[in-house]
């Protein structure tokens, strides 16, 4: 397998919102099993929904273009600013507890792992990687759907595991994993080198999202004919049944239904990616502080970790 080749910057062409990565305190390049540290300045806090990265002469040059929809009034502007400030504060609270550990986002297809992952990485000053994109780079095929078609799901999963293995030796990364990454126990071994966060989205909302954009890029859904929403919902329900227990292995669970209830929304589609990222930090902090408390309680009196 050639999955580790996906992490080589020489062979990469990550241009666009789905293909970038940045690290404020040393970006690591993997080539022939060796990561070469590259210093890249921090980009600071931005809205990562329109994030572009280009490569010139083998160097990562982060470029930002932020897209903002016209606000319905000053209230929504203030809400966006408030969310950004809360996000920044929560990242500062969590950062010391992370101590450089990676964050792996798991969840069903369409759950927003890439969007939320980019926001988390930007505010933490971490690099961002999408494991599906790295597999595509490794095998030289432009989409997961094509990999499934030309080879097999097993071929894809083997390369996915190799990518996660390589990433597990790194620090200060946020990784958006594929929806099925959780089904292999070996992948959990790799991801547990860092911190795992489950983005738990209601199946109805996932089906609406996927039906709206089509299933062509979703190889596990693009098989049957019929109404796009009903087809997506039926298949997602079956996948959720198979993977539910695996997702529950994550260190932290971010329930979009819970966030929507707290904010008084009836539909999770009303949530902003920033609000979801804030909740992710809340859950990460809770997990890490609880873990630290347990560790300290096991130490002799008068000592702390």
mmCIF file of C-alpha atoms in Angstrom:
data_model
loop_
_atom_site.group_PDB
_atom_site.id
_atom_site.type_symbol
_atom_site.label_atom_id
_atom_site.label_comp_id
_atom_site.label_asym_id
_atom_site.label_seq_id
_atom_site.Cartn_x
_atom_site.Cartn_y
_atom_site.Cartn_z
ATOM 1 C CA UNK A 1 0.000 0.000 0.000
ATOM 2 C CA UNK A 2 1.104 3.548 -0.618
ATOM 3 C CA UNK A 3 -0.991 5.470 1.907
ATOM 4 C CA UNK A 4 1.970 7.163 3.531
ATOM 5 C CA UNK A 5 2.736 8.859 0.224
ATOM 6 C CA UNK A 6 -0.413 10.913 0.725
ATOM 7 C CA UNK A 7 1.391 12.898 3.372
ATOM 8 C CA UNK A 8 4.132 14.025 0.993
ATOM 9 C CA UNK A 9 3.879 17.699 0.125
ATOM 10 C CA UNK A 10 5.872 17.226 -3.071
ATOM 11 C CA UNK A 11 3.150 15.107 -4.589
ATOM 12 C CA UNK A 12 0.231 17.021 -3.127
ATOM 13 C CA UNK A 13 -1.981 19.624 -4.740
ATOM 14 C CA UNK A 14 -4.214 20.678 -1.878
ATOM 15 C CA UNK A 15 -5.924 23.705 -3.371
ATOM 16 C CA UNK A 16 -9.369 24.590 -2.095
ATOM 17 C CA UNK A 17 -11.332 24.531 1.118
ATOM 18 C CA UNK A 18 -11.170 20.747 1.433
ATOM 19 C CA UNK A 19 -7.457 20.267 0.858
ATOM 20 C CA UNK A 20 -5.504 22.608 3.100
ATOM 21 C CA UNK A 21 -3.416 22.226 6.223
ATOM 22 C CA UNK A 22 -1.546 24.706 8.427
ATOM 23 C CA UNK A 23 0.412 24.657 11.643
ATOM 24 C CA UNK A 24 1.585 27.677 13.607
ATOM 25 C CA UNK A 25 4.469 26.064 15.428
ATOM 26 C CA UNK A 26 6.043 23.912 12.789
ATOM 27 C CA UNK A 27 4.285 22.203 9.913
ATOM 28 C CA UNK A 28 5.479 18.642 9.386
ATOM 29 C CA UNK A 29 6.085 17.197 5.947
ATOM 30 C CA UNK A 30 6.059 13.466 5.466
ATOM 31 C CA UNK A 31 8.199 12.115 2.653
ATOM 32 C CA UNK A 32 9.507 8.544 2.439
ATOM 33 C CA UNK A 33 8.682 8.021 6.111
ATOM 34 C CA UNK A 34 10.290 11.285 7.286
ATOM 35 C CA UNK A 35 8.503 14.471 8.381
ATOM 36 C CA UNK A 36 10.516 17.614 7.744
ATOM 37 C CA UNK A 37 9.524 20.530 9.918
ATOM 38 C CA UNK A 38 8.490 23.702 8.150
ATOM 39 C CA UNK A 39 7.800 26.946 9.989
ATOM 40 C CA UNK A 40 4.539 28.587 9.011
ATOM 41 C CA UNK A 41 3.071 31.665 10.645
ATOM 42 C CA UNK A 42 -0.232 31.408 12.454
ATOM 43 C CA UNK A 43 -3.207 32.743 10.560
ATOM 44 C CA UNK A 44 -5.191 33.625 13.710
ATOM 45 C CA UNK A 45 -8.922 33.363 14.235
ATOM 46 C CA UNK A 46 -10.992 33.368 11.052
ATOM 47 C CA UNK A 47 -14.104 31.813 9.632
ATOM 48 C CA UNK A 48 -12.720 28.690 7.990
ATOM 49 C CA UNK A 49 -15.650 27.984 5.726
ATOM 50 C CA UNK A 50 -13.832 29.577 2.775
ATOM 51 C CA UNK A 51 -10.233 28.582 3.475
ATOM 52 C CA UNK A 52 -7.747 28.093 0.621
ATOM 53 C CA UNK A 53 -4.207 26.808 0.686
ATOM 54 C CA UNK A 54 -1.828 26.887 -2.262
ATOM 55 C CA UNK A 55 1.571 25.338 -2.748
ATOM 56 C CA UNK A 56 4.401 27.097 -4.554
ATOM 57 C CA UNK A 57 7.880 25.686 -4.864
ATOM 58 C CA UNK A 58 7.121 23.029 -2.268
ATOM 59 C CA UNK A 59 5.999 25.523 0.394
ATOM 60 C CA UNK A 60 2.588 25.859 1.917
ATOM 61 C CA UNK A 61 1.256 29.366 1.467
ATOM 62 C CA UNK A 62 -1.983 29.820 3.403
ATOM 63 C CA UNK A 63 -4.505 32.093 1.772
ATOM 64 C CA UNK A 64 -7.774 33.117 3.319
ATOM 65 C CA UNK A 65 -10.925 34.271 1.643
ATOM 66 C CA UNK A 66 -13.892 34.559 3.936
ATOM 67 C CA UNK A 67 -17.405 34.399 2.534
ATOM 68 C CA UNK A 68 -20.111 36.058 4.552
ATOM 69 C CA UNK A 69 -23.779 35.979 3.749
ATOM 70 C CA UNK A 70 -25.592 39.267 4.093
ATOM 71 C CA UNK A 71 -26.772 39.654 7.649
ATOM 72 C CA UNK A 72 -30.409 39.969 8.460
ATOM 73 C CA UNK A 73 -29.587 42.732 10.937
ATOM 74 C CA UNK A 74 -27.196 43.933 13.580
ATOM 75 C CA UNK A 75 -28.321 41.193 15.970
ATOM 76 C CA UNK A 76 -26.909 38.423 13.776
ATOM 77 C CA UNK A 77 -23.661 40.380 13.403
ATOM 78 C CA UNK A 78 -23.358 40.687 17.170
ATOM 79 C CA UNK A 79 -24.147 36.984 17.551
ATOM 80 C CA UNK A 80 -21.352 36.089 15.118
ATOM 81 C CA UNK A 81 -18.889 38.282 16.987
ATOM 82 C CA UNK A 82 -19.980 36.844 20.335
ATOM 83 C CA UNK A 83 -19.570 33.297 19.026
ATOM 84 C CA UNK A 84 -16.085 34.088 17.734
ATOM 85 C CA UNK A 85 -15.045 35.494 21.101
ATOM 86 C CA UNK A 86 -16.440 32.506 22.975
ATOM 87 C CA UNK A 87 -14.698 30.164 20.548
ATOM 88 C CA UNK A 88 -11.372 31.901 21.128
ATOM 89 C CA UNK A 89 -11.748 31.776 24.915
ATOM 90 C CA UNK A 90 -12.689 28.106 24.891
ATOM 91 C CA UNK A 91 -9.707 27.238 22.697
ATOM 92 C CA UNK A 92 -7.418 29.005 25.166
ATOM 93 C CA UNK A 93 -8.974 27.021 28.015
ATOM 94 C CA UNK A 94 -8.499 23.705 26.228
ATOM 95 C CA UNK A 95 -5.060 24.215 24.696
ATOM 96 C CA UNK A 96 -2.979 23.596 27.860
ATOM 97 C CA UNK A 97 -4.865 20.368 28.575
ATOM 98 C CA UNK A 98 -4.359 19.094 25.024
ATOM 99 C CA UNK A 99 -0.593 19.393 25.410
ATOM 100 C CA UNK A 100 -0.090 18.975 21.671
ATOM 101 C CA UNK A 101 -2.300 15.928 21.280
ATOM 102 C CA UNK A 102 -4.182 15.512 18.006
ATOM 103 C CA UNK A 103 -7.956 15.736 17.692
ATOM 104 C CA UNK A 104 -9.732 13.157 15.522
ATOM 105 C CA UNK A 105 -13.298 13.952 14.470
ATOM 106 C CA UNK A 106 -15.530 10.939 13.835
ATOM 107 C CA UNK A 107 -19.133 10.728 12.732
ATOM 108 C CA UNK A 108 -21.451 9.821 9.893
ATOM 109 C CA UNK A 109 -20.954 11.122 6.380
ATOM 110 C CA UNK A 110 -22.243 14.675 6.073
ATOM 111 C CA UNK A 111 -21.916 15.406 9.797
ATOM 112 C CA UNK A 112 -19.664 18.419 9.219
ATOM 113 C CA UNK A 113 -16.330 16.962 10.327
ATOM 114 C CA UNK A 114 -14.358 18.875 7.703
ATOM 115 C CA UNK A 115 -16.051 22.225 8.329
ATOM 116 C CA UNK A 116 -15.839 21.998 12.115
ATOM 117 C CA UNK A 117 -12.341 20.522 11.951
ATOM 118 C CA UNK A 118 -11.010 23.509 10.029
ATOM 119 C CA UNK A 119 -12.489 25.902 12.577
ATOM 120 C CA UNK A 120 -10.930 23.974 15.467
ATOM 121 C CA UNK A 121 -7.541 23.840 13.754
ATOM 122 C CA UNK A 122 -7.501 27.543 12.948
ATOM 123 C CA UNK A 123 -8.287 28.703 16.457
ATOM 124 C CA UNK A 124 -5.893 26.197 18.059
ATOM 125 C CA UNK A 125 -3.074 26.895 15.613
ATOM 126 C CA UNK A 126 -3.082 23.240 14.559
ATOM 127 C CA UNK A 127 -2.767 21.721 11.075
ATOM 128 C CA UNK A 128 -5.867 20.264 9.462
ATOM 129 C CA UNK A 129 -6.060 17.008 7.495
ATOM 130 C CA UNK A 130 -8.946 15.149 5.878
ATOM 131 C CA UNK A 131 -8.121 11.433 5.927
ATOM 132 C CA UNK A 132 -10.241 10.748 2.824
ATOM 133 C CA UNK A 133 -8.240 13.320 0.868
ATOM 134 C CA UNK A 134 -4.988 11.741 2.026
ATOM 135 C CA UNK A 135 -6.124 8.326 0.792
ATOM 136 C CA UNK A 136 -7.016 9.869 -2.563
ATOM 137 C CA UNK A 137 -3.526 11.373 -2.720
ATOM 138 C CA UNK A 138 -1.955 8.033 -1.791
ATOM 139 C CA UNK A 139 -3.613 5.965 -4.504
ATOM 140 C CA UNK A 140 -3.688 8.690 -7.137
ATOM 141 C CA UNK A 141 -7.445 8.631 -7.591
ATOM 142 C CA UNK A 142 -9.456 11.828 -7.297
ATOM 143 C CA UNK A 143 -12.404 10.621 -5.217
ATOM 144 C CA UNK A 144 -13.403 8.013 -2.682
ATOM 145 C CA UNK A 145 -16.296 7.015 -4.922
ATOM 146 C CA UNK A 146 -13.855 6.207 -7.744
ATOM 147 C CA UNK A 147 -11.615 4.227 -5.389
ATOM 148 C CA UNK A 148 -14.592 2.092 -4.374
ATOM 149 C CA UNK A 149 -15.578 1.629 -8.024
ATOM 150 C CA UNK A 150 -12.133 0.837 -9.430
ATOM 151 C CA UNK A 151 -10.873 -1.223 -6.504
ATOM 152 C CA UNK A 152 -13.060 -2.028 -3.495
ATOM 153 C CA UNK A 153 -14.125 -0.772 -0.100
ATOM 154 C CA UNK A 154 -11.559 -3.096 1.504
ATOM 155 C CA UNK A 155 -8.793 -1.522 -0.608
ATOM 156 C CA UNK A 156 -9.895 1.922 0.556
ATOM 157 C CA UNK A 157 -10.062 0.822 4.218
ATOM 158 C CA UNK A 158 -6.542 -0.632 4.070
ATOM 159 C CA UNK A 159 -5.166 2.677 2.811
ATOM 160 C CA UNK A 160 -7.263 4.598 5.321
ATOM 161 C CA UNK A 161 -5.708 2.607 8.162
ATOM 162 C CA UNK A 162 -2.219 3.326 6.853
ATOM 163 C CA UNK A 163 -2.957 7.047 6.698
ATOM 164 C CA UNK A 164 -4.268 7.043 10.283
ATOM 165 C CA UNK A 165 -1.213 5.082 11.391
ATOM 166 C CA UNK A 166 1.092 7.719 9.920
ATOM 167 C CA UNK A 167 -0.913 10.588 11.401
ATOM 168 C CA UNK A 168 -0.931 8.957 14.849
ATOM 169 C CA UNK A 169 2.773 9.670 15.262
ATOM 170 C CA UNK A 170 2.181 13.396 14.733
ATOM 171 C CA UNK A 171 1.202 16.161 17.121
ATOM 172 C CA UNK A 172 -0.900 19.315 16.869
ATOM 173 C CA UNK A 173 -3.268 18.080 14.163
ATOM 174 C CA UNK A 174 -7.027 18.136 13.709
ATOM 175 C CA UNK A 175 -8.095 15.210 11.523
ATOM 176 C CA UNK A 176 -11.491 14.763 9.888
ATOM 177 C CA UNK A 177 -11.915 11.016 9.406
ATOM 178 C CA UNK A 178 -14.137 9.172 6.970
ATOM 179 C CA UNK A 179 -17.513 8.011 8.223
ATOM 180 C CA UNK A 180 -16.451 4.360 8.260
ATOM 181 C CA UNK A 181 -13.049 4.818 9.901
ATOM 182 C CA UNK A 182 -14.522 3.687 13.214
ATOM 183 C CA UNK A 183 -15.339 0.161 12.039
ATOM 184 C CA UNK A 184 -11.759 -1.118 12.283
ATOM 185 C CA UNK A 185 -10.370 -1.601 15.815
ATOM 186 C CA UNK A 186 -6.856 -0.862 14.567
ATOM 187 C CA UNK A 187 -7.982 2.633 13.600
ATOM 188 C CA UNK A 188 -9.092 3.267 17.172
ATOM 189 C CA UNK A 189 -5.627 2.259 18.340
ATOM 190 C CA UNK A 190 -4.168 4.975 16.121
ATOM 191 C CA UNK A 191 -6.771 7.634 16.918
ATOM 192 C CA UNK A 192 -6.548 7.030 20.663
ATOM 193 C CA UNK A 193 -2.998 8.383 20.501
ATOM 194 C CA UNK A 194 -4.873 11.669 20.461
ATOM 195 C CA UNK A 195 -8.403 12.696 21.386
ATOM 196 C CA UNK A 196 -11.518 11.474 19.552
ATOM 197 C CA UNK A 197 -14.653 13.603 19.173
ATOM 198 C CA UNK A 198 -17.944 12.294 17.792
ATOM 199 C CA UNK A 199 -20.162 14.757 15.909
ATOM 200 C CA UNK A 200 -23.590 13.235 16.526
ATOM 201 C CA UNK A 201 -26.115 14.575 14.009
ATOM 202 C CA UNK A 202 -29.754 13.404 13.693
ATOM 203 C CA UNK A 203 -30.217 11.093 10.712
ATOM 204 C CA UNK A 204 -33.041 13.230 9.310
ATOM 205 C CA UNK A 205 -30.729 16.240 9.125
ATOM 206 C CA UNK A 206 -27.964 14.171 7.530
ATOM 207 C CA UNK A 207 -30.350 12.780 4.923
ATOM 208 C CA UNK A 208 -31.563 16.287 4.046
ATOM 209 C CA UNK A 209 -27.999 17.548 3.647
ATOM 210 C CA UNK A 210 -26.927 14.638 1.455
ATOM 211 C CA UNK A 211 -30.095 14.644 -0.659
ATOM 212 C CA UNK A 212 -29.626 18.370 -1.305
ATOM 213 C CA UNK A 213 -26.129 17.934 -2.775
ATOM 214 C CA UNK A 214 -26.566 14.476 -4.288
ATOM 215 C CA UNK A 215 -25.102 11.067 -3.527
ATOM 216 C CA UNK A 216 -22.555 10.831 -6.357
ATOM 217 C CA UNK A 217 -19.663 11.412 -3.948
ATOM 218 C CA UNK A 218 -21.061 8.953 -1.390
ATOM 219 C CA UNK A 219 -20.220 5.431 -2.621
ATOM 220 C CA UNK A 220 -22.206 3.717 0.127
ATOM 221 C CA UNK A 221 -25.333 5.660 -0.835
ATOM 222 C CA UNK A 222 -25.040 6.010 -4.612
ATOM 223 C CA UNK A 223 -26.396 2.583 -5.472
ATOM 224 C CA UNK A 224 -30.172 2.513 -5.393
ATOM 225 C CA UNK A 225 -32.703 4.515 -7.375
ATOM 226 C CA UNK A 226 -35.577 6.397 -5.834
ATOM 227 C CA UNK A 227 -36.286 9.538 -3.862
ATOM 228 C CA UNK A 228 -32.912 11.023 -2.771
ATOM 229 C CA UNK A 229 -34.035 11.810 0.775
ATOM 230 C CA UNK A 230 -35.700 8.457 1.435
ATOM 231 C CA UNK A 231 -32.777 6.582 -0.122
ATOM 232 C CA UNK A 232 -30.268 8.520 1.970
ATOM 233 C CA UNK A 233 -32.281 8.146 5.171
ATOM 234 C CA UNK A 234 -32.717 4.386 4.749
ATOM 235 C CA UNK A 235 -29.032 3.775 4.079
ATOM 236 C CA UNK A 236 -27.896 6.136 6.851
ATOM 237 C CA UNK A 237 -30.184 4.342 9.285
ATOM 238 C CA UNK A 238 -28.591 1.018 8.401
ATOM 239 C CA UNK A 239 -25.071 2.440 8.716
ATOM 240 C CA UNK A 240 -25.935 4.060 12.035
ATOM 241 C CA UNK A 241 -27.172 0.726 13.341
ATOM 242 C CA UNK A 242 -23.885 -0.888 12.331
ATOM 243 C CA UNK A 243 -21.611 1.876 13.596
ATOM 244 C CA UNK A 244 -23.475 3.354 16.568
ATOM 245 C CA UNK A 245 -21.517 1.471 19.217
ATOM 246 C CA UNK A 246 -18.245 2.289 17.472
ATOM 247 C CA UNK A 247 -18.949 6.033 17.453
ATOM 248 C CA UNK A 248 -19.765 5.808 21.157
ATOM 249 C CA UNK A 249 -16.113 4.839 21.789
ATOM 250 C CA UNK A 250 -15.133 8.465 21.207
ATOM 251 C CA UNK A 251 -13.721 10.402 24.142
ATOM 252 C CA UNK A 252 -16.223 13.231 23.661
ATOM 253 C CA UNK A 253 -19.679 13.358 22.073
ATOM 254 C CA UNK A 254 -21.044 16.542 20.518
ATOM 255 C CA UNK A 255 -24.813 16.220 20.139
ATOM 256 C CA UNK A 256 -26.247 18.734 17.706
ATOM 257 C CA UNK A 257 -29.724 18.095 19.115
ATOM 258 C CA UNK A 258 -28.438 19.119 22.549
ATOM 259 C CA UNK A 259 -26.907 22.333 21.179
ATOM 260 C CA UNK A 260 -30.103 23.191 19.289
ATOM 261 C CA UNK A 261 -32.186 22.676 22.414
ATOM 262 C CA UNK A 262 -29.902 24.938 24.451
ATOM 263 C CA UNK A 263 -30.151 27.660 21.822
ATOM 264 C CA UNK A 264 -33.907 27.315 21.387
ATOM 265 C CA UNK A 265 -33.806 25.959 17.828
ATOM 266 C CA UNK A 266 -36.215 23.324 16.611
ATOM 267 C CA UNK A 267 -33.906 22.222 13.801
ATOM 268 C CA UNK A 268 -30.172 21.531 14.004
ATOM 269 C CA UNK A 269 -29.779 23.141 10.566
ATOM 270 C CA UNK A 270 -30.106 26.486 12.357
ATOM 271 C CA UNK A 271 -26.797 25.911 14.149
ATOM 272 C CA UNK A 272 -23.638 27.612 12.922
ATOM 273 C CA UNK A 273 -20.407 25.636 12.521
ATOM 274 C CA UNK A 274 -18.872 27.959 15.118
ATOM 275 C CA UNK A 275 -21.522 26.990 17.677
ATOM 276 C CA UNK A 276 -20.755 23.326 17.046
ATOM 277 C CA UNK A 277 -17.017 24.001 17.404
ATOM 278 C CA UNK A 278 -17.642 25.761 20.730
ATOM 279 C CA UNK A 279 -19.570 22.739 22.020
ATOM 280 C CA UNK A 280 -16.732 20.503 20.855
ATOM 281 C CA UNK A 281 -14.319 22.498 22.999
ATOM 282 C CA UNK A 282 -16.702 22.298 25.962
ATOM 283 C CA UNK A 283 -16.845 18.508 25.682
ATOM 284 C CA UNK A 284 -13.096 18.193 25.109
ATOM 285 C CA UNK A 285 -12.360 20.340 28.165
ATOM 286 C CA UNK A 286 -14.766 18.305 30.277
ATOM 287 C CA UNK A 287 -13.143 15.040 29.225
ATOM 288 C CA UNK A 288 -9.594 16.270 29.769
ATOM 289 C CA UNK A 289 -10.265 17.919 33.137
ATOM 290 C CA UNK A 290 -12.070 14.819 34.389
ATOM 291 C CA UNK A 291 -9.172 12.692 33.225
ATOM 292 C CA UNK A 292 -6.688 14.985 34.980
ATOM 293 C CA UNK A 293 -8.747 14.880 38.175
ATOM 294 C CA UNK A 294 -8.784 11.073 38.168
ATOM 295 C CA UNK A 295 -5.042 10.999 37.574
ATOM 296 C CA UNK A 296 -4.367 13.432 40.418
ATOM 297 C CA UNK A 297 -6.636 11.547 42.812
ATOM 298 C CA UNK A 298 -4.531 8.435 42.322
ATOM 299 C CA UNK A 299 -1.326 10.226 43.339
ATOM 300 C CA UNK A 300 0.002 10.281 46.938
ATOM 301 C CA UNK A 301 -1.282 13.107 49.111
ATOM 302 C CA UNK A 302 0.440 16.429 48.440
ATOM 303 C CA UNK A 303 1.481 15.532 44.895
ATOM 304 C CA UNK A 304 -0.078 16.594 41.610
ATOM 305 C CA UNK A 305 0.441 15.491 38.014
#
